[in-house]
Coordinates of C-alpha atoms in Angstrom, one line a residue:
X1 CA 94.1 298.9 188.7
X2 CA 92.4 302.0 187.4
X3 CA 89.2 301.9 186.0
X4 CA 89.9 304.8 183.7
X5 CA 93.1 303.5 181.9
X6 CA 90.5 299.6 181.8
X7 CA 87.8 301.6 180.1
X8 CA 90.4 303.4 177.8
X9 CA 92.1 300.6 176.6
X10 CA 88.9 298.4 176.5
X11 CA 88.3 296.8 172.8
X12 CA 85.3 297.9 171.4
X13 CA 84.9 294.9 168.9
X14 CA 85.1 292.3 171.4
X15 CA 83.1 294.3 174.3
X16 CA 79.7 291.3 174.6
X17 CA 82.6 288.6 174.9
X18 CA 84.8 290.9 177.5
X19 CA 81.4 291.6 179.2
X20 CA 80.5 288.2 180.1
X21 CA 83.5 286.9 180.4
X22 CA 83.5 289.6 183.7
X23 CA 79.6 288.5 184.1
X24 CA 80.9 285.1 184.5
X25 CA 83.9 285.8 187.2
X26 CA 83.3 285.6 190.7
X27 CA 86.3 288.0 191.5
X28 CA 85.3 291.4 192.8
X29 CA 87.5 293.2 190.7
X30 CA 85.7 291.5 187.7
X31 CA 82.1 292.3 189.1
X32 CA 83.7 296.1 190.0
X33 CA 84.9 296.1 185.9
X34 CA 81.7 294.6 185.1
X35 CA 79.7 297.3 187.0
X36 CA 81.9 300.4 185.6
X37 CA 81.7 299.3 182.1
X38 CA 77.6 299.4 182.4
X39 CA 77.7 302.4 184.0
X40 CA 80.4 304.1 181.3
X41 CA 78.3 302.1 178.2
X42 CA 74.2 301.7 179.0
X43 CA 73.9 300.5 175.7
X44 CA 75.1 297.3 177.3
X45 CA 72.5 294.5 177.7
X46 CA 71.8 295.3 181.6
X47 CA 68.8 295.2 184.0
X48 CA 67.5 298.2 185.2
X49 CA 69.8 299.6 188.1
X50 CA 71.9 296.4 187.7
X51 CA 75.7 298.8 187.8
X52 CA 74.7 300.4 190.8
X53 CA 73.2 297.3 192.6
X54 CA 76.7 295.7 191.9
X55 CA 78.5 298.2 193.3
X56 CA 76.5 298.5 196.6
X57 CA 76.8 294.8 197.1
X58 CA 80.8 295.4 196.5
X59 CA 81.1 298.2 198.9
X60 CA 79.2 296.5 201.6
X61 CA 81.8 293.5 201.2
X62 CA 84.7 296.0 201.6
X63 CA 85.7 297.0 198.0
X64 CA 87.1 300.1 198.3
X65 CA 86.5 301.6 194.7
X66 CA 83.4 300.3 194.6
X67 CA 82.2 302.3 197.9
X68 CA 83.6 305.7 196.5
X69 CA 81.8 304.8 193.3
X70 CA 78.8 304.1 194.9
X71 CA 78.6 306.9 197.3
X72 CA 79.5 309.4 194.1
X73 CA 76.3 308.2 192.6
X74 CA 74.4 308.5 195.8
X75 CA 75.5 311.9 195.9
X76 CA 75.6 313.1 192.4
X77 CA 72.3 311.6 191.7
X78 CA 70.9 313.5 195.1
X79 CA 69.3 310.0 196.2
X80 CA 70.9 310.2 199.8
X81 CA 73.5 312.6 200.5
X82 CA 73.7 311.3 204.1
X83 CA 74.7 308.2 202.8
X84 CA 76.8 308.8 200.1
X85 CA 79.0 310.5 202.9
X86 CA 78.8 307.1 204.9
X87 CA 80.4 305.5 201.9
X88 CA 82.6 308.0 200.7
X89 CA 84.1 308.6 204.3
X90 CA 84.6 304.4 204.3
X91 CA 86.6 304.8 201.1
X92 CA 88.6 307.9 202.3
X93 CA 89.8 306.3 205.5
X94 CA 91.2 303.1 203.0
X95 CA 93.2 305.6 201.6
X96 CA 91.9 306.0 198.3
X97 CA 93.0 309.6 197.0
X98 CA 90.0 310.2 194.9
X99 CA 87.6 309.8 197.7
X100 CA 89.3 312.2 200.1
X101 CA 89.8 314.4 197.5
X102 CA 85.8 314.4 196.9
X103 CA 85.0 314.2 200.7
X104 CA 86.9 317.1 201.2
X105 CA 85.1 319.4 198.7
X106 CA 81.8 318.0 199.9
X107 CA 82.5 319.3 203.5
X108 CA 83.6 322.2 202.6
X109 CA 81.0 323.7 200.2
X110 CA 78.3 321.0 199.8
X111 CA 74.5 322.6 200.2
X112 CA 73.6 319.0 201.4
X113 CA 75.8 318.6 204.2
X114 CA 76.8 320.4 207.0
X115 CA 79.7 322.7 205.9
X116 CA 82.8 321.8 208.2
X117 CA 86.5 323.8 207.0
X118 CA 88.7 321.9 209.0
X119 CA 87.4 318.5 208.6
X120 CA 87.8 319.2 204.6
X121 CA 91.5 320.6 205.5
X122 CA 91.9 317.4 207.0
X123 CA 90.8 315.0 204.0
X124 CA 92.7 317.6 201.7
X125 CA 96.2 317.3 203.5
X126 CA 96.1 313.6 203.5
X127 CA 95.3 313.3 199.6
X128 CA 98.1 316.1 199.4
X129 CA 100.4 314.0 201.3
X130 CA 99.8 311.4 198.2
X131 CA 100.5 314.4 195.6
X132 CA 97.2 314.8 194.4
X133 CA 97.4 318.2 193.1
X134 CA 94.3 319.3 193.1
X135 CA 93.7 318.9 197.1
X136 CA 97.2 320.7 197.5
X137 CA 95.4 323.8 195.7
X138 CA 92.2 323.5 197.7
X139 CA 94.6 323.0 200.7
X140 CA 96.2 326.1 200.0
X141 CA 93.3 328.2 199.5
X142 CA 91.7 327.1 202.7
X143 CA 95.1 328.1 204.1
X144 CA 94.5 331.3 202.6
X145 CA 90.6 331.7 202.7
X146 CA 89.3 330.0 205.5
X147 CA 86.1 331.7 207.3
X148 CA 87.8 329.7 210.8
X149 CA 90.5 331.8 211.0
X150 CA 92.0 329.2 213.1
X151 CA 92.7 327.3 209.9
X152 CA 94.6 330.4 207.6
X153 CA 98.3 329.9 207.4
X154 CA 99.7 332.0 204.8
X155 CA 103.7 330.5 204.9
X156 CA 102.1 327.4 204.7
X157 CA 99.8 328.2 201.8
X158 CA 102.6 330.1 200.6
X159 CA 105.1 327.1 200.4
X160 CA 102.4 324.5 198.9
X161 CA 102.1 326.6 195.8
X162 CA 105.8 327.0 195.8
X163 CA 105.5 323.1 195.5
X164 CA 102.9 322.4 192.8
X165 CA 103.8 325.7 190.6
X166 CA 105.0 323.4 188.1
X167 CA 102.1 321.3 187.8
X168 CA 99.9 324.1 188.0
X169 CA 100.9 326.8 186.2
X170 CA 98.4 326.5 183.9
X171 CA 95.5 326.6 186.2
X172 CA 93.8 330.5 186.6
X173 CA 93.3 329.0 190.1
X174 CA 96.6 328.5 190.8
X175 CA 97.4 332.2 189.6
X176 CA 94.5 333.7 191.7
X177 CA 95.8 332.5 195.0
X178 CA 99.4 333.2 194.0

């Protein structure tokens, strides 16, 4: 499931039955629907703070979505960055792509956190290793960039845009580190 193609697909004329038909569930992938479509629509009947305090109570149970989408809030919003690392690190190390993706560009040029290169390279690599493009670019400029020189591998950076010039071609980014 992703929430995107849900909310894309979701029929507008029968949105207050679909909504408490998910209100009514007990599943957690129903409350986690339930919770994105208030956040994506607030002109949905809702109480105040009501998406988020469903997806806190999901991520403490273990939903991994739910965790990066709560800790993206935390952060975006600027409630607590701390913790919005705490809960985007949980999702990360479940594997979800998104989250390492995000992790990664938080460590690495975040004013709210404690700028580590080669713990982003790290969360970059592993998203990579799942072919998501964009942490094979940031991969490759940190290969290329780094301030910890210990990190800069030009043949490596070299071969990873070799490997998503395809996809990329498009991208001025792409075309600056070529």
């Amino acid at each position: 499931f992703h929430e995107k193609t849900f909310l894309m697909t979701y029929d507008y004329d029968n949105n207050e039955v679909s909504i408490k038909k998910l209100k009514n569930s007990d599943t957690s992938q129903d409350t986690y629907k339930r919770a994105m479509l208030l956040l994506y629509y607030p002109w949905f009947p809702q109480d105040d703070g009501e998406a988020m305090a469903l997806l806190k109570t999901l991520a403490e149970k273990g939903h991994v979505a739910s965790q990066y989408e709560y800790g993206l809030y935390l952060y975006r919003e600027q409630i607590d960055p701390a913790e919005a690392v705490k809960w985007l690190s949980l999702a990360s190390q479940y594997g979800l792509t998104r989250a390492q993706y995000r992790l990664a560009k938080i460590l690495q040029d975040s004013p709210w956190v404690v700028n580590d290169e080669k713990k982003a390279l790290f969360w970059y690599e592993l998203a990579a290793t799942e072919t998501h493009f964009f942490s094979m670019l940031k991969s490759a400029e940190l290969k290329l960039l780094a301030n910890d020189k210990n990190l800069r591998n030009q043949p490596e950076a070299i071969d990873i845009l070799k490997n998503i010039d395809e996809k990329q071609h498009n991208n001025p980014d792409y075309h600056c580190l070529r």
